[in-house]
Short mmCIF file of C-alpha atoms and ligand atoms in Angstrom, two decimals:
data_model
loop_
_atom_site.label_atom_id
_atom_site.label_comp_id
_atom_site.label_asym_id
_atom_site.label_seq_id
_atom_site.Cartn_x
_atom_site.Cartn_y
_atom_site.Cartn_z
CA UNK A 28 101.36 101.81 118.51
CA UNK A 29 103.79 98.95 119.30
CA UNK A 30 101.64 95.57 119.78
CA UNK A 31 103.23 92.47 120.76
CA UNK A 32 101.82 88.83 120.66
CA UNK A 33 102.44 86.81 123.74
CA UNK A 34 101.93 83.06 121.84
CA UNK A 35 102.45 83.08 118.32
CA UNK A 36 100.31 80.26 117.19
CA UNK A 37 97.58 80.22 114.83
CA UNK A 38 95.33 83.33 116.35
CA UNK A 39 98.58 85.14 117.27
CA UNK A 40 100.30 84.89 113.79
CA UNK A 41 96.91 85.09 112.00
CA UNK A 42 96.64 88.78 113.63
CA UNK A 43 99.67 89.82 114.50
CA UNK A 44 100.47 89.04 110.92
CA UNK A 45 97.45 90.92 109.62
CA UNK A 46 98.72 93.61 111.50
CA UNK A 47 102.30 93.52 110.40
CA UNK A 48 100.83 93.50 107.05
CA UNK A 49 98.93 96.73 107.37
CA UNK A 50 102.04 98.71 108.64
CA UNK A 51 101.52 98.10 112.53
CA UNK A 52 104.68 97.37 114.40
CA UNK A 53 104.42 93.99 116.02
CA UNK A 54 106.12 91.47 118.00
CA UNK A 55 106.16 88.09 118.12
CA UNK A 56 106.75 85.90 121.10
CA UNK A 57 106.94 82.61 120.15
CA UNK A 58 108.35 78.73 120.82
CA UNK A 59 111.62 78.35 119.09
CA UNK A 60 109.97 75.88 116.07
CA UNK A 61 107.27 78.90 114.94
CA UNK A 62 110.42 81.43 115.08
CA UNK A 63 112.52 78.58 112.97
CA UNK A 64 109.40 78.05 110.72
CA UNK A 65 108.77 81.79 110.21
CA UNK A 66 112.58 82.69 109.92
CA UNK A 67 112.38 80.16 106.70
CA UNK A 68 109.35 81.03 105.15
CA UNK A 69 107.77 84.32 106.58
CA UNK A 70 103.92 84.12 107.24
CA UNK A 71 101.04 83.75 104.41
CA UNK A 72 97.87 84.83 105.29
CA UNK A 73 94.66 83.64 103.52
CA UNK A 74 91.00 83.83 103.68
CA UNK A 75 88.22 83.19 101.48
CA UNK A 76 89.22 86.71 100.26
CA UNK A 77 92.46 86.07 99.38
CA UNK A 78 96.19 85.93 100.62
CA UNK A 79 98.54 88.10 102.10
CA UNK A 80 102.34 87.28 102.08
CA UNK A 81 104.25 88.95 105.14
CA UNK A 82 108.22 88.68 104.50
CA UNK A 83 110.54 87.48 106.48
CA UNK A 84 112.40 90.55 106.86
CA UNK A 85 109.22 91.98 108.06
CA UNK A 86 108.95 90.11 111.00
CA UNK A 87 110.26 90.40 114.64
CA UNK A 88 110.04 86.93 115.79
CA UNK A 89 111.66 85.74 119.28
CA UNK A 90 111.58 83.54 122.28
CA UNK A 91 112.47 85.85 124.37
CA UNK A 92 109.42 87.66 126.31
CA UNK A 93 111.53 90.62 127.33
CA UNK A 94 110.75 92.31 124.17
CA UNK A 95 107.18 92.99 125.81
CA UNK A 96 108.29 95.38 127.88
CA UNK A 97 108.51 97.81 124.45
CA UNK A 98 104.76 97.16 123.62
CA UNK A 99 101.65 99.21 124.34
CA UNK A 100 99.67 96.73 123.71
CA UNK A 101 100.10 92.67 124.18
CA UNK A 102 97.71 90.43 122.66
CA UNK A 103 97.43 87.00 124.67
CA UNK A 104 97.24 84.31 122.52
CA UNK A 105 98.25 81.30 124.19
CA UNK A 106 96.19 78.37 125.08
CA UNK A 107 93.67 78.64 128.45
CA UNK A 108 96.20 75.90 130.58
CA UNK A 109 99.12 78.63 129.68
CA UNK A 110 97.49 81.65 130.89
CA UNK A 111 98.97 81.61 134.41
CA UNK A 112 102.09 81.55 132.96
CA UNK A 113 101.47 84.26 130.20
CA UNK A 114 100.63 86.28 132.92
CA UNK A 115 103.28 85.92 135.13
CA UNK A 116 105.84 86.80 132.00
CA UNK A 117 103.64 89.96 131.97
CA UNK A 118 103.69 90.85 135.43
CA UNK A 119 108.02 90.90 134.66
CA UNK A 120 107.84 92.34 131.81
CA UNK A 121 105.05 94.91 131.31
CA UNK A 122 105.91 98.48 130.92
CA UNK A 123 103.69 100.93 132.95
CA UNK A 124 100.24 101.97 130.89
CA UNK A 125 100.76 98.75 128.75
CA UNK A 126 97.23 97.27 127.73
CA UNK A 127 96.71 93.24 127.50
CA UNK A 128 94.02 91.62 125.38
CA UNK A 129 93.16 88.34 125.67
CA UNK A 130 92.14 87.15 122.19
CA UNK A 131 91.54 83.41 123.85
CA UNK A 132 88.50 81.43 124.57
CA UNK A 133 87.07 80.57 127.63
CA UNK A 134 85.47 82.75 130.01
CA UNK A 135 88.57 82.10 133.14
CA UNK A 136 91.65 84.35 131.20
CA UNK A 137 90.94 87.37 131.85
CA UNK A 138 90.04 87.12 135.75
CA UNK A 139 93.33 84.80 135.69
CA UNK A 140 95.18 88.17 134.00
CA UNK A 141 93.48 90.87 136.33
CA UNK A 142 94.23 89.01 138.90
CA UNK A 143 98.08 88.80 138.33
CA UNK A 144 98.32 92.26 136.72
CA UNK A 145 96.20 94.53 139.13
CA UNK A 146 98.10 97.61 137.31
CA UNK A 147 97.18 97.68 134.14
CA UNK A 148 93.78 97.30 132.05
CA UNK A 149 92.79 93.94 131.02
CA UNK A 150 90.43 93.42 128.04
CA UNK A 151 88.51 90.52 126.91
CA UNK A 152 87.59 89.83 123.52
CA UNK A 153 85.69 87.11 121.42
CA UNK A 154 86.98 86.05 118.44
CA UNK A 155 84.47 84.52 116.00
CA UNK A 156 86.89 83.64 113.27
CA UNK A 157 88.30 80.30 112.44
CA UNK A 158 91.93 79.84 112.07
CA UNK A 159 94.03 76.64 111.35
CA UNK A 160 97.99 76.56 111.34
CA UNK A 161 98.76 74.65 108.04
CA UNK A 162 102.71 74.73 108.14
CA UNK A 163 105.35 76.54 106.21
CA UNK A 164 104.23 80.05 107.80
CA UNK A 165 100.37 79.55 106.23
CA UNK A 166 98.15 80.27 108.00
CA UNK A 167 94.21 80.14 106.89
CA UNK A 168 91.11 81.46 107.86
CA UNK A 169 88.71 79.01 106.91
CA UNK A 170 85.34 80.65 108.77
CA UNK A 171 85.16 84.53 108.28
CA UNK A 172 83.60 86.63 111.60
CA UNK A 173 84.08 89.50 114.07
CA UNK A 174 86.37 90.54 116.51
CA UNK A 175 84.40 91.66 119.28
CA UNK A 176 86.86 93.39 121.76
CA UNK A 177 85.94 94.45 125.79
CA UNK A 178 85.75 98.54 126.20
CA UNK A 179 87.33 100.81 126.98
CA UNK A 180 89.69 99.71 123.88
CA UNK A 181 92.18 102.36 122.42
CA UNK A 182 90.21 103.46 119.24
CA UNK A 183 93.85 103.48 117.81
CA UNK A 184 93.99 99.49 118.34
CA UNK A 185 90.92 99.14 116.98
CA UNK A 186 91.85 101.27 113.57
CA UNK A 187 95.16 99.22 113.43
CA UNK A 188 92.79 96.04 113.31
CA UNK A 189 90.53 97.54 111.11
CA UNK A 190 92.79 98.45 108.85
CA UNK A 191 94.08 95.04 109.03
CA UNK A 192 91.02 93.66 107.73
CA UNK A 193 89.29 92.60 110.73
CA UNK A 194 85.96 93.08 111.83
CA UNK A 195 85.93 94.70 115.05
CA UNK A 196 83.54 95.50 117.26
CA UNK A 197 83.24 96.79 120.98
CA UNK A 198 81.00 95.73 123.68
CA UNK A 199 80.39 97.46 127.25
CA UNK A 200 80.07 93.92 128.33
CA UNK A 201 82.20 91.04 126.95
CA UNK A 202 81.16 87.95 129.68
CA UNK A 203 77.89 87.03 128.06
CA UNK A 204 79.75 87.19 124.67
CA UNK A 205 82.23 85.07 126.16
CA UNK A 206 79.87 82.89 127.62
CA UNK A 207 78.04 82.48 124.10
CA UNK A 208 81.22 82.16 122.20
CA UNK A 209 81.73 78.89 124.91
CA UNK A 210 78.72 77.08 123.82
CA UNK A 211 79.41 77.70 120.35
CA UNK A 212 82.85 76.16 121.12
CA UNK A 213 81.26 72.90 123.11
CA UNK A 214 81.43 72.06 119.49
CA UNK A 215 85.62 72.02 119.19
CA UNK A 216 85.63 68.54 120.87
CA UNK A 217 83.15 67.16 118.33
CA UNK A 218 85.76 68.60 115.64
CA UNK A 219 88.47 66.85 117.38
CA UNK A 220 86.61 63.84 118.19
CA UNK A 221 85.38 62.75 114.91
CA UNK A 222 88.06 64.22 112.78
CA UNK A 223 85.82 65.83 110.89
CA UNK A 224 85.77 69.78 109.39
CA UNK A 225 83.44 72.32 111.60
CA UNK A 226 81.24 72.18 107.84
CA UNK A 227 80.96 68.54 108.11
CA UNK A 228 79.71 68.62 111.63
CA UNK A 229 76.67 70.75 110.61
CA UNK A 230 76.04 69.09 107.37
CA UNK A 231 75.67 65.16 108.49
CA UNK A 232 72.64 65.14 111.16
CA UNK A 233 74.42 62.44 113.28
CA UNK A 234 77.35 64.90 114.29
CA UNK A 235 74.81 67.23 114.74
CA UNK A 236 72.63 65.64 117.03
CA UNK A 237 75.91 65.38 119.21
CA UNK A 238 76.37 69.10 118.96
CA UNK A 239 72.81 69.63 119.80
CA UNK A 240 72.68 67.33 122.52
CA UNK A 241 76.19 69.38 123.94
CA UNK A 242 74.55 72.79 123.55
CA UNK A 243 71.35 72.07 125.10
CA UNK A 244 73.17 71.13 128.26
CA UNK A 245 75.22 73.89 127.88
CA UNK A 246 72.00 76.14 127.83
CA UNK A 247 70.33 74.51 130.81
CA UNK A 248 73.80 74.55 132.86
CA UNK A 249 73.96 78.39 132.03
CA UNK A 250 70.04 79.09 133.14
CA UNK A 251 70.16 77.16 136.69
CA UNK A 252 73.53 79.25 137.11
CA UNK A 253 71.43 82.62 136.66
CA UNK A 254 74.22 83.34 133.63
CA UNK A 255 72.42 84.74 130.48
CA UNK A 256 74.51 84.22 127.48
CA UNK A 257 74.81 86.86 124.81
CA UNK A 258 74.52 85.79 120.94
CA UNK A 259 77.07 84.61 118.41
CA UNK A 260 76.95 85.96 115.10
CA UNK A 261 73.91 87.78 115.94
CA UNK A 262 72.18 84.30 116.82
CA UNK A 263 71.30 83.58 120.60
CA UNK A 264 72.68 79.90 121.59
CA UNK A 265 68.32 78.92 122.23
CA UNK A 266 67.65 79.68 118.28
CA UNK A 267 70.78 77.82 117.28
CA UNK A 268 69.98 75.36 119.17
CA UNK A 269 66.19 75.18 117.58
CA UNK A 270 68.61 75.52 114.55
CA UNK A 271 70.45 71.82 115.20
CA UNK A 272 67.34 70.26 115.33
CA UNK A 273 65.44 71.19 112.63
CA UNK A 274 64.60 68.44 109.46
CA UNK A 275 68.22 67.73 107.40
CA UNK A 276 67.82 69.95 104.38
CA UNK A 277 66.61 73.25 105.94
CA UNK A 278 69.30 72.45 109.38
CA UNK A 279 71.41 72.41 106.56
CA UNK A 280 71.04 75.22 104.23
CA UNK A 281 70.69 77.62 107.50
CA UNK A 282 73.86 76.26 109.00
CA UNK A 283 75.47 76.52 106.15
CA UNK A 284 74.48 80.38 105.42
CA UNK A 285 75.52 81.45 109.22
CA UNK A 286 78.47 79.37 109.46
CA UNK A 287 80.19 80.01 105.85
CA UNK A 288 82.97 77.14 107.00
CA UNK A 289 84.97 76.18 104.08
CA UNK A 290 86.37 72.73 103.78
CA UNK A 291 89.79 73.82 105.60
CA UNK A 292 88.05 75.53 108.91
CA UNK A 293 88.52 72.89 111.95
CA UNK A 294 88.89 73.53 115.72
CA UNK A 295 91.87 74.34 117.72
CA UNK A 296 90.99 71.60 119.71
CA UNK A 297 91.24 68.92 116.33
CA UNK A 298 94.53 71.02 116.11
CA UNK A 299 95.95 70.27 119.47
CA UNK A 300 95.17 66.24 119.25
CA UNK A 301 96.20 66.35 115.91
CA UNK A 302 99.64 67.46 117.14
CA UNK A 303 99.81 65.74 119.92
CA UNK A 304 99.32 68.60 122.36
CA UNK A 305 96.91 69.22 125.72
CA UNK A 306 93.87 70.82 124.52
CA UNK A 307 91.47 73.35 125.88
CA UNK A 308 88.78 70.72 126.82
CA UNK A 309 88.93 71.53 130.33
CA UNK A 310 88.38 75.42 129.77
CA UNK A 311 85.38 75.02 127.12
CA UNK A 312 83.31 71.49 128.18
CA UNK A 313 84.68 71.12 131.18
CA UNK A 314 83.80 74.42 131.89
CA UNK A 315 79.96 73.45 132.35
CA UNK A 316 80.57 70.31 133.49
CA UNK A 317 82.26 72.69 136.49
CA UNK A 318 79.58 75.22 136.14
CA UNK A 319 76.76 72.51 136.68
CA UNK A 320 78.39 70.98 139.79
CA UNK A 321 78.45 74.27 141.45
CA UNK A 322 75.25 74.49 140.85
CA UNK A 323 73.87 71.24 142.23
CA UNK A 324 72.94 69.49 139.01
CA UNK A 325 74.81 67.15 136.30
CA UNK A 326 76.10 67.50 132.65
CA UNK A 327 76.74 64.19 131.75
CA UNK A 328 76.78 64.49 128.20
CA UNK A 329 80.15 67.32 128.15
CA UNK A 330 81.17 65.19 130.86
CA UNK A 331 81.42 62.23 128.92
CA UNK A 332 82.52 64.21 125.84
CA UNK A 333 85.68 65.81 128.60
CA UNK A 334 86.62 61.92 129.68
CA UNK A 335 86.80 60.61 125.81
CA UNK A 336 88.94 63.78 124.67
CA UNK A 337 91.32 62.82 127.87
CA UNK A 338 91.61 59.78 126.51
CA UNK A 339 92.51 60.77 123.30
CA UNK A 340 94.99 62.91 124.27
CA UNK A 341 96.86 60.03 126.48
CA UNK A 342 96.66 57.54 123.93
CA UNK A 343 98.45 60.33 121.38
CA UNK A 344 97.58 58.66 118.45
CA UNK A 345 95.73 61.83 116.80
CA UNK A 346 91.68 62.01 116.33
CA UNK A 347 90.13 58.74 117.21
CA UNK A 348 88.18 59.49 113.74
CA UNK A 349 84.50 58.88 115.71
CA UNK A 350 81.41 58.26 113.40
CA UNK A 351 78.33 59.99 114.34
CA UNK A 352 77.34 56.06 115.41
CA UNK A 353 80.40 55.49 117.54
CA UNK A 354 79.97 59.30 119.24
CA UNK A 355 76.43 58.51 120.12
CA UNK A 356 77.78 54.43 121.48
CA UNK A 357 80.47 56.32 123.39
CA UNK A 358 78.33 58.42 125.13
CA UNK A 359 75.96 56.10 125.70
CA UNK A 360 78.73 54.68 127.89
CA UNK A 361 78.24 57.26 130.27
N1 NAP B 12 92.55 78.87 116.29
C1 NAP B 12 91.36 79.44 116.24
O1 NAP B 12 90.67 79.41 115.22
C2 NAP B 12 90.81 80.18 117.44
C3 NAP B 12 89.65 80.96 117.27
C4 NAP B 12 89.16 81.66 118.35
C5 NAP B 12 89.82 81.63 119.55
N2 NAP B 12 90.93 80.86 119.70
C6 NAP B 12 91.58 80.83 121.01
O2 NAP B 12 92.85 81.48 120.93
C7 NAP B 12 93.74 80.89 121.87
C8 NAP B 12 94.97 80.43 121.11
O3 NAP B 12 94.55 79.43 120.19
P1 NAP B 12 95.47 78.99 118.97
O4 NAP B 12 94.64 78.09 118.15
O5 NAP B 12 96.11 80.17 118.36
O6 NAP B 12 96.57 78.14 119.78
P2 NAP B 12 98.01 77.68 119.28
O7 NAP B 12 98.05 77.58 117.81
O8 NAP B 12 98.38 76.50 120.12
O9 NAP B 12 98.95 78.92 119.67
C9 NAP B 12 99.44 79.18 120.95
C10 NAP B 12 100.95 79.19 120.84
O10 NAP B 12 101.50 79.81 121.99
C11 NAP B 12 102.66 79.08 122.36
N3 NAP B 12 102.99 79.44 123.74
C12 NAP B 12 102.36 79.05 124.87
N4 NAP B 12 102.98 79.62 125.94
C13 NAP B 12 103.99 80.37 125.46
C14 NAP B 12 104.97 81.18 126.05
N5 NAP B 12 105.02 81.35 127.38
N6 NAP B 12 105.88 81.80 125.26
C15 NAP B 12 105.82 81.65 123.92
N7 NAP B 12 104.92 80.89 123.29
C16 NAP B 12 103.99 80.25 124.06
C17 NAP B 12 102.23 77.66 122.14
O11 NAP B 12 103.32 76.77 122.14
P3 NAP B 12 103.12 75.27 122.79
O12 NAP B 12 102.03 74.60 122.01
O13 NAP B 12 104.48 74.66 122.59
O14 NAP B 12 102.77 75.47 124.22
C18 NAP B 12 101.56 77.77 120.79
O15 NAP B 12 102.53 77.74 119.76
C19 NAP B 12 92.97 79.75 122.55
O16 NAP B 12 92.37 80.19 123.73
C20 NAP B 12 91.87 79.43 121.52
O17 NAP B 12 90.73 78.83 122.09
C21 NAP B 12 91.47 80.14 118.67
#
């Protein structure tokens, strides 16, 4: 099986590399810094288990998307505001009977990829790990958890990721997975916000208040829709949510034993303003802010929380570094 990663970022390189590791033949597409950065140093690949070195020599790195058209499988890994494009390079490029994955968060990708590539079979998938790029071809794995791909899934995909190291799992049905995995992820803009790592956010009960304030929204948004989330990590978004609001110590202690974050694990989103780069804000809160205005009602708390990361990101100058006092002030500005 010949698997090729369309956006070789942190997901992309975190399983493509996996893959590459276990003997899978992979390809990387890629901006030209990751193929200069991986060119120099190759990729290393840790979790809390331990780390895998993949060699340079080992990898097929490029910028040019061409090289899709050899792959039986292409694993979208790009960020939600790139998926038209991703999918136009497939449409090009795509060999007859290829299968695309969409390893991205959100719940728009995959009707965006159906919709351009009405040939071939396009599977969604939730990813419940955590990765964050951390330069020099490292990349780490900071929060440990399934990958939960759409069926009907080649079983020899799933024995390459298996044999990878991953989790996997297959669902009938990956939209209220998808749709759980987003509230989960209302989160990523409290990570990017604050500065702060995903374990600090549940640990400190003024970040979490945030959070719980963001997912109980979330929840409401998702019931006046008639859209019934599924459950992350085994855990439906209601019971986390009970979870979040529970006294410090026990919030804490339970947090800590379903989300095993270690120091390192952060958002994609902290990620993105960190480097200067658009983030997904618009895909994950802005998705229910959408959501709730198609549905005749307000979210004005992910609104708010959607206006302050836009501001971040124009004023470039990285995480405004919120305190749980200066969150709640901000969105008390509402
Ligand atoms: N990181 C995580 O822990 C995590 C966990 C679960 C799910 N996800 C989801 O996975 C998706 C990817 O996230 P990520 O954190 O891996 O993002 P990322 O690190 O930004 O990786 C995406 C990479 O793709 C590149 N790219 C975009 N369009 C391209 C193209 N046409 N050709 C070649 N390269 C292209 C981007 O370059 P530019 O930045 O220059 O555009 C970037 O380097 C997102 O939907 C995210 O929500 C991430």
């Amino acid at each position: 099986m010949r698997v090729g990663v369309l956006g070789a970022g942190s997901i992309g390189c975190y399983v493509g590399g996996r893959l590459v590791a276990a003997g899978t033949d992979v390809t990387f597409v890629g901006r030209q810094r990751v193929v200069d950065e991986l060119a120099e140093h190759g990729m290393t690949l840790s979790d809390r288990r331990g780390t895998v070195a993949v060699a340079v020599t080992d990898l097929q790195v490029t910028t040019d998307d061409d090289v899709l058209a050899a792959a039986d499988v292409v694993a979208v890994c790009v960020k939600s505001a790139q998926t038209p494009q991703a999918a136009e390079i497939l449409a090009r490029v795509l060999a007859p009977g290829a299968v695309v994955l969409s390893l991205q968060n959100g719940v728009r990708n995959v009707p965006v990829l159906r919709s351009a590539l009405p040939g071939h079979t396009v599977l969604g998938a939730v990813v419940d790990f955590n990765v964050v790029a951390r330069g020099d071809g490292a990349f780490h794995c900071g929060l440990d958890g399934a990958l939960t791909i759409e069926e009907p899934v080649d079983r020899a995909l799933v024995d390459a990721l298996r044999r990878a190291g991953l989790t996997v799992r297959t669902t009938g049905a990956i939209a209220p997975a998808q749709w759980a995995k987003l509230l989960v992820n209302l989160n990523n803009a409290i990570s990017a916000l604050s500065d702060a790592p995903t374990r600090d956010l549940m640990a400190r009960p003024g970040y979490r208040q945030v959070v719980a304030a963001l997912l109980a929204e979330g929840i409401a948004v998702l019931r006046v829709a008639g859209i019934r989330p599924g459950r992350v990590r085994g855990v439906a978004p209601g019971l986390m949510l009970r979870v979040l609001r529970l006294p410090d110590p026990l919030a804490r202690r339970l947090l800590a034993a379903r989300l095993p974050a270690d120091a390192q694990a952060r958002s994609s989103m902290w990620e993105d303003l960190t480097r200067g780069r658009p983030t997904e804000v618009d895909h994950l809160n802005g998705e229910i802010v959408a959501l709730a205005r198609r549905s005749g009602v307000d979210a004005p708390v992910n609104r708010r929380i959607v206006e302050l990361v836009h501001d971040a990101e124009r004023a470039g100058r990285g995480s405004p570094a919120l305190s749980p006092a200066e969150l709640r002030a901000a969105l008390r500005g509402r």
